[in-house]
Short mmCIF file of C-alpha atoms in Angstrom, two decimals:
data_model
loop_
_atom_site.label_atom_id
_atom_site.label_comp_id
_atom_site.label_asym_id
_atom_site.label_seq_id
_atom_site.Cartn_x
_atom_site.Cartn_y
_atom_site.Cartn_z
CA MET R 1 -51.82 22.87 -58.23
CA ILE R 2 -54.92 24.71 -57.15
CA VAL R 3 -54.54 23.39 -53.56
CA GLN R 4 -50.91 24.55 -53.47
CA ASN R 5 -51.88 28.06 -54.65
CA LYS R 6 -54.58 28.26 -51.98
CA THR R 7 -52.10 27.27 -49.22
CA GLU R 8 -49.55 29.88 -50.36
CA ALA R 9 -52.26 32.55 -50.40
CA LYS R 10 -53.26 31.62 -46.84
CA LEU R 11 -49.63 31.83 -45.59
CA GLU R 12 -49.20 35.28 -47.19
CA LEU R 13 -52.38 36.44 -45.49
CA HIS R 14 -51.17 35.21 -42.09
CA ALA R 15 -47.81 36.92 -42.54
CA GLU R 16 -49.54 40.19 -43.45
CA VAL R 17 -51.80 39.95 -40.39
CA GLU R 18 -48.83 39.28 -38.08
CA HIS R 19 -46.89 42.15 -39.58
CA GLN R 20 -49.86 44.46 -39.07
CA ILE R 21 -50.26 43.36 -35.41
CA ALA R 22 -46.55 43.96 -34.73
CA LYS R 23 -46.79 47.39 -36.37
CA ASN R 24 -49.75 48.24 -34.13
CA VAL R 25 -47.88 47.11 -30.97
CA VAL R 26 -44.84 49.24 -31.89
CA GLU R 27 -47.06 52.27 -32.57
CA LEU R 28 -48.85 51.74 -29.25
CA LEU R 29 -45.52 51.43 -27.35
CA ASP R 30 -44.17 54.54 -29.11
CA SER R 31 -47.25 56.59 -28.30
CA GLN R 32 -47.17 55.44 -24.65
CA THR R 33 -43.42 56.18 -24.42
CA ARG R 34 -43.98 59.69 -25.67
CA GLN R 35 -46.37 60.21 -22.77
CA LEU R 36 -43.70 59.24 -20.12
CA ASN R 37 -42.31 62.09 -18.05
CA GLU R 38 -38.59 62.70 -17.51
CA ALA R 39 -38.39 60.94 -14.12
CA GLN R 40 -40.00 57.76 -15.49
CA THR R 41 -37.67 57.79 -18.49
CA GLN R 42 -34.65 58.13 -16.19
CA ARG R 43 -35.79 55.23 -13.98
CA LEU R 44 -36.22 52.99 -17.01
CA LEU R 45 -32.77 53.99 -18.26
CA ASP R 46 -31.18 53.20 -14.86
CA ALA R 47 -32.92 49.80 -14.73
CA ARG R 48 -31.68 48.98 -18.22
CA THR R 49 -28.12 50.00 -17.32
CA ARG R 50 -28.17 47.73 -14.22
CA ALA R 51 -29.55 44.82 -16.21
CA VAL R 52 -26.90 45.20 -18.91
CA HIS R 53 -24.14 45.47 -16.30
CA HIS R 54 -25.34 42.32 -14.51
CA LEU R 55 -25.49 40.43 -17.79
CA THR R 56 -21.96 41.46 -18.87
CA SER R 57 -20.37 40.63 -15.51
CA ARG R 58 -22.04 37.18 -15.49
CA GLN R 59 -20.74 36.54 -18.99
CA ALA R 60 -17.23 37.59 -17.92
CA GLN R 61 -17.33 35.16 -14.96
CA LEU R 62 -18.39 32.27 -17.17
CA ALA R 63 -15.71 33.12 -19.70
CA GLN R 64 -13.04 33.15 -16.96
CA HIS R 65 -14.24 29.77 -15.61
CA TYR R 66 -14.07 28.11 -19.00
CA GLN R 67 -10.73 29.74 -19.70
CA LEU R 68 -9.34 28.29 -16.43
CA ASN R 69 -10.45 24.82 -17.37
CA LYS R 70 -9.06 25.24 -20.82
CA ASN R 71 -5.69 26.35 -19.43
CA GLY R 72 -5.02 23.08 -17.57
CA THR R 73 -6.73 23.52 -14.21
CA ALA R 74 -9.17 20.91 -15.31
CA LEU R 75 -8.57 19.31 -11.92
CA LEU R 76 -10.82 21.96 -10.39
CA TRP R 77 -13.63 20.91 -12.68
CA MET R 78 -12.86 17.19 -12.23
CA GLY R 79 -12.59 17.57 -8.46
CA GLU R 80 -16.05 19.06 -8.35
CA ARG R 81 -17.44 16.23 -10.46
CA PHE R 82 -15.71 13.46 -8.48
CA GLY R 83 -16.63 15.10 -5.19
CA ARG R 84 -20.27 15.16 -6.22
CA TYR R 85 -20.07 11.55 -7.44
CA PHE R 86 -18.50 10.22 -4.25
CA ASN R 87 -20.91 12.20 -2.13
CA GLN R 88 -23.78 10.51 -3.93
CA HIS R 89 -22.23 7.02 -3.57
CA ARG R 90 -20.95 7.02 0.00
CA LEU R 91 -21.27 3.28 0.59
CA PHE R 92 -19.42 2.46 -2.60
CA THR R 93 -16.72 5.02 -1.75
CA GLY R 94 -16.28 3.50 1.72
CA LEU R 95 -15.95 0.02 0.27
CA LEU R 96 -13.53 1.28 -2.34
CA LEU R 97 -11.30 2.93 0.27
CA LEU R 98 -11.41 -0.16 2.50
CA SER R 99 -10.45 -2.36 -0.44
CA VAL R 100 -7.55 -0.08 -1.35
CA VAL R 101 -6.25 -0.23 2.24
CA LEU R 102 -6.59 -4.05 2.37
CA LEU R 103 -4.93 -4.50 -1.00
CA THR R 104 -2.07 -2.18 0.00
CA LEU R 105 -1.49 -4.19 3.20
CA PHE R 106 -1.64 -7.44 1.26
CA ALA R 107 0.80 -6.17 -1.38
CA ALA R 108 3.22 -4.91 1.30
CA GLN R 109 3.06 -8.24 3.12
CA GLN R 110 3.67 -10.16 -0.08
CA PHE R 111 6.59 -7.90 -0.94
CA VAL R 112 8.23 -8.46 2.44
CA TYR R 113 7.49 -12.18 2.33
CA HIS R 114 8.87 -12.76 -1.15
CA HIS R 115 11.55 -10.17 -1.80
CA ILE R 116 13.45 -9.25 1.33
CA PRO R 117 16.04 -11.85 2.34
CA ASN R 118 15.71 -11.31 6.08
CA SER R 119 14.41 -14.68 7.18
CA ASP R 120 16.27 -16.99 9.53
CA ALA R 121 17.58 -18.86 6.48
CA PHE R 122 20.11 -16.12 5.81
CA LEU R 123 21.15 -16.07 9.43
CA LEU R 124 21.79 -19.81 9.30
CA ALA R 125 23.83 -19.37 6.12
CA SER R 126 25.83 -16.52 7.63
CA GLU R 127 29.63 -16.53 7.94
CA LEU R 128 29.31 -17.09 11.69
CA PRO R 129 27.16 -19.89 13.15
CA PRO R 130 23.97 -18.85 15.02
CA GLU R 131 25.63 -19.87 18.30
CA ALA R 132 28.15 -17.09 17.82
CA TYR R 133 25.39 -14.50 17.67
CA ALA R 134 23.41 -15.99 20.56
CA ASP R 135 26.28 -16.68 22.94
CA LYS R 136 26.32 -14.04 25.69
CA GLY R 137 29.71 -15.29 26.82
CA PHE R 138 31.26 -14.60 23.43
CA ASN R 139 29.99 -11.05 23.58
CA ALA R 140 31.47 -10.54 27.05
CA TRP R 141 34.75 -12.14 25.99
CA LEU R 142 34.98 -9.78 22.98
CA ASP R 143 34.78 -6.79 25.31
CA THR R 144 37.86 -7.95 27.20
CA ASN R 145 39.94 -9.17 24.24
CA MET M 1 -18.68 -4.35 -12.03
CA ILE M 2 -15.92 -2.58 -10.07
CA THR M 3 -17.62 -3.57 -6.81
CA PHE M 4 -17.64 -7.18 -7.95
CA LYS M 5 -13.93 -7.10 -8.77
CA ILE M 6 -13.14 -5.58 -5.37
CA ALA M 7 -15.21 -8.24 -3.64
CA VAL M 8 -13.32 -10.97 -5.53
CA LEU M 9 -9.96 -9.45 -4.51
CA ALA M 10 -11.04 -9.16 -0.87
CA LEU M 11 -12.12 -12.81 -0.88
CA ALA M 12 -8.81 -13.82 -2.45
CA LEU M 13 -7.01 -11.92 0.31
CA CYS M 14 -9.01 -13.70 3.01
CA PHE M 15 -8.45 -17.10 1.41
CA GLY M 16 -4.74 -16.33 1.02
CA GLN M 17 -4.42 -15.56 4.71
CA ALA M 18 -6.39 -18.65 5.66
CA ALA M 19 -4.22 -20.80 3.41
CA ARG M 20 -1.05 -19.40 4.99
CA ALA M 21 -2.39 -20.02 8.50
CA ALA M 22 -3.22 -23.61 7.53
CA ASP M 23 0.27 -24.03 6.07
CA GLU M 24 1.88 -22.91 9.34
CA SER M 25 0.04 -25.56 11.35
CA ALA M 26 0.67 -28.34 8.82
CA ALA M 27 1.93 -31.69 10.11
CA TRP M 28 5.15 -33.15 8.66
CA ALA M 29 3.20 -35.43 6.32
CA GLN M 30 1.31 -32.44 4.93
CA LEU M 31 4.42 -30.51 3.88
CA SER M 32 5.43 -30.36 0.24
CA GLU M 33 8.30 -32.50 -1.02
CA GLN M 34 10.53 -29.42 -1.31
CA GLN M 35 9.73 -28.30 2.26
CA ARG M 36 10.40 -31.79 3.66
CA GLN M 37 13.73 -31.92 1.85
CA VAL M 38 14.90 -28.61 3.30
CA LEU M 39 13.60 -29.28 6.80
CA LYS M 40 14.76 -32.92 6.86
CA PRO M 41 16.98 -32.41 9.96
CA LEU M 42 13.79 -31.52 11.85
CA ALA M 43 11.69 -34.45 10.63
CA GLU M 44 11.68 -36.24 13.98
CA GLU M 45 10.63 -33.27 16.04
CA TRP M 46 8.52 -31.34 13.51
CA ASP M 47 5.16 -32.41 14.91
CA THR M 48 6.18 -31.30 18.40
CA LEU M 49 7.00 -27.76 17.26
CA ARG M 50 4.57 -24.94 18.08
CA PRO M 51 2.77 -23.22 15.16
CA TRP M 52 4.91 -20.08 15.37
CA GLN M 53 8.09 -22.19 15.38
CA ARG M 54 6.85 -24.04 12.30
CA GLU M 55 6.12 -20.70 10.65
CA LYS M 56 9.72 -19.60 11.11
CA MET M 57 11.03 -22.92 9.82
CA LEU M 58 8.73 -22.74 6.79
CA ASP M 59 10.12 -19.26 6.09
CA ILE M 60 13.56 -20.86 5.99
CA ALA M 61 12.27 -23.46 3.51
CA HIS M 62 10.76 -20.65 1.46
CA ASP M 63 14.06 -18.75 1.17
CA TYR M 64 16.18 -21.87 0.69
CA PRO M 65 15.85 -22.05 -3.14
CA LYS M 66 17.24 -18.50 -3.40
CA MET M 67 20.56 -19.62 -1.90
CA ASP M 68 23.72 -20.96 -3.49
CA ALA M 69 25.05 -24.47 -2.76
CA LYS M 70 27.41 -23.31 0.01
CA GLN M 71 24.63 -21.46 1.85
CA LYS M 72 22.27 -24.41 1.47
CA ALA M 73 24.84 -26.74 3.02
CA LEU M 74 25.29 -24.37 5.98
CA VAL M 75 21.51 -24.17 6.52
CA GLN M 76 21.24 -27.97 6.54
CA LYS M 77 24.14 -28.25 8.97
CA ARG M 78 22.88 -25.62 11.41
CA LEU M 79 19.13 -26.18 11.26
CA THR M 80 18.85 -28.73 14.07
CA ASN M 81 20.84 -26.64 16.54
CA TRP M 82 18.80 -23.61 15.54
CA SER M 83 15.52 -25.36 16.25
CA ARG M 84 16.78 -26.38 19.70
CA MET M 85 17.79 -22.87 20.73
CA THR M 86 15.41 -21.06 23.05
CA PRO M 87 13.22 -18.29 21.60
CA TYR M 88 15.30 -15.80 23.60
CA GLU M 89 18.55 -17.07 22.10
CA ARG M 90 17.09 -16.97 18.60
CA GLU M 91 15.92 -13.39 19.01
CA ASN M 92 19.33 -12.33 20.32
CA ALA M 93 20.95 -14.08 17.38
CA ARG M 94 18.72 -12.24 14.88
CA LYS M 95 19.62 -8.87 16.35
CA ARG M 96 23.33 -9.63 16.55
CA HIS M 97 23.23 -10.96 12.98
CA GLN M 98 21.73 -7.68 11.79
CA GLN M 99 24.56 -5.80 13.51
CA PHE M 100 27.12 -8.16 11.98
CA GLN M 101 25.70 -7.53 8.50
CA SER M 102 26.40 -3.81 8.81
CA LEU M 103 30.11 -4.31 9.67
CA SER M 104 32.96 -3.82 7.21
CA ALA M 105 34.59 -6.88 5.61
CA GLU M 106 37.68 -6.32 7.76
CA LYS M 107 35.63 -6.27 10.99
CA LYS M 108 33.72 -9.38 9.92
CA ASN M 109 36.95 -11.21 9.32
CA GLU M 110 38.27 -10.12 12.72
CA LEU M 111 35.08 -11.42 14.40
CA ARG M 112 35.40 -14.75 12.61
CA GLN M 113 38.94 -15.14 13.98
CA LYS M 114 37.79 -14.14 17.46
CA TRP M 115 35.05 -16.77 17.32
CA GLN M 116 37.67 -19.40 16.48
CA GLU M 117 39.75 -18.27 19.46
CA TYR M 118 36.71 -18.30 21.74
CA GLN M 119 35.89 -21.83 20.66
CA LYS M 120 39.32 -22.91 21.88
CA LEU M 121 38.58 -21.79 25.46
CA PRO M 122 37.65 -24.59 27.87
CA GLU M 123 33.91 -25.18 28.13
CA SER M 124 34.02 -24.31 31.86
CA GLU M 125 35.49 -20.90 31.03
CA ARG M 126 32.84 -20.23 28.37
CA ALA M 127 30.12 -21.31 30.82
CA ARG M 128 31.51 -18.90 33.41
CA LEU M 129 31.48 -16.04 30.88
CA ARG M 130 27.90 -16.84 29.92
CA ALA M 131 26.77 -17.01 33.53
CA GLU M 132 28.38 -13.69 34.39
CA SER M 133 27.01 -11.85 31.34
CA PRO M 134 23.78 -9.89 31.60
CA ASP M 135 20.99 -10.41 29.09
CA ILE M 136 21.77 -8.54 25.89
CA TYR M 137 18.20 -7.71 24.88
CA PRO M 138 16.03 -8.16 27.99
CA ASP M 139 12.89 -6.78 26.31
CA SER M 140 13.03 -8.78 23.08
CA ASP M 141 9.87 -10.03 21.36
CA LEU M 142 10.26 -13.77 21.49
CA ASP M 143 9.06 -16.44 19.09
#
C-alpha cells in the first residue's frame, strides 16, 4: 500500500514537471514571436499557407486514387501489382508464356485430330469412290457433257 | 508448385508426340487389334508402306469407329485401291472431295449419275481423256 502511494506520488511529480516545462516553452515561443517584425511574420504565414496547400492537394490525390479503385477500375491497381511481380520473376514469366503457347498448340492439334472428320476415312466412305475424285479424265469429260 | 505442374505438362506433351511418332512407324505386328481389323486389306503390304503413308492409314483407322455400318463397308472395300493410288492422285482426290462436299444434294446426285455414265465408256476412251487432261493441282503438297 505504501509502495503504491509512493509510485503515484512520483508520477504526479513527473506530470507536474512536464507541464511546467511545456508552459515555459510556450512562454518562450510567445515572447520570441512578439519580437518578430512584420516581414518575418509574413514569410512564416506564406510558408504555412504553402505547406497546408501541398498537404491538402496530396490528400485529394490519394482520395481520388482510392475512389477509382473502389469504383471498379481495380484492374489499374492489379495491373501495377502483376506488372511488378512479372518484372521481378522474368524467368518464371518466360517459362509460363512458353508453356501456354505449347499447351495451346497441343490442345489445337488434339482438337483437330479427334473432332474434325476430315481424314481420308470420310473420303473413302463418300458417295463417290476415290477414283472418281482422282480421275483427270472424268473431270475433262464432265466439261464436255 | 506452378512451375512443377507446367514442367509435368510439357513433359507429357513431349512424350505424347514421341508416342505418336512411334505409332506411325509401327510394323503390322505392333498395331492394335482394332487397327489391324480396319486395315486388314493392307496387311500384306503394310510393312512396305512409308511412315507418312502409314500415318494417313492410321488416321483412317482412328476415324473408323465414328462411322456407321454402310460407311465402314465402303472404307473396307476401297482401302486397297486407295493405298495403291499415287500421292498425287490422293491429293487431287482430297481436294475434289472437299469441293464435292460443298455441292447441293441435287448436284451431288447429278455427279453420281455422270460417274456411272463415265464408267460405261470404253477403257481406251477414258485413257485418252486422262492423257489429254492437264494436271488439276500441279502444285499440290503430296503425301
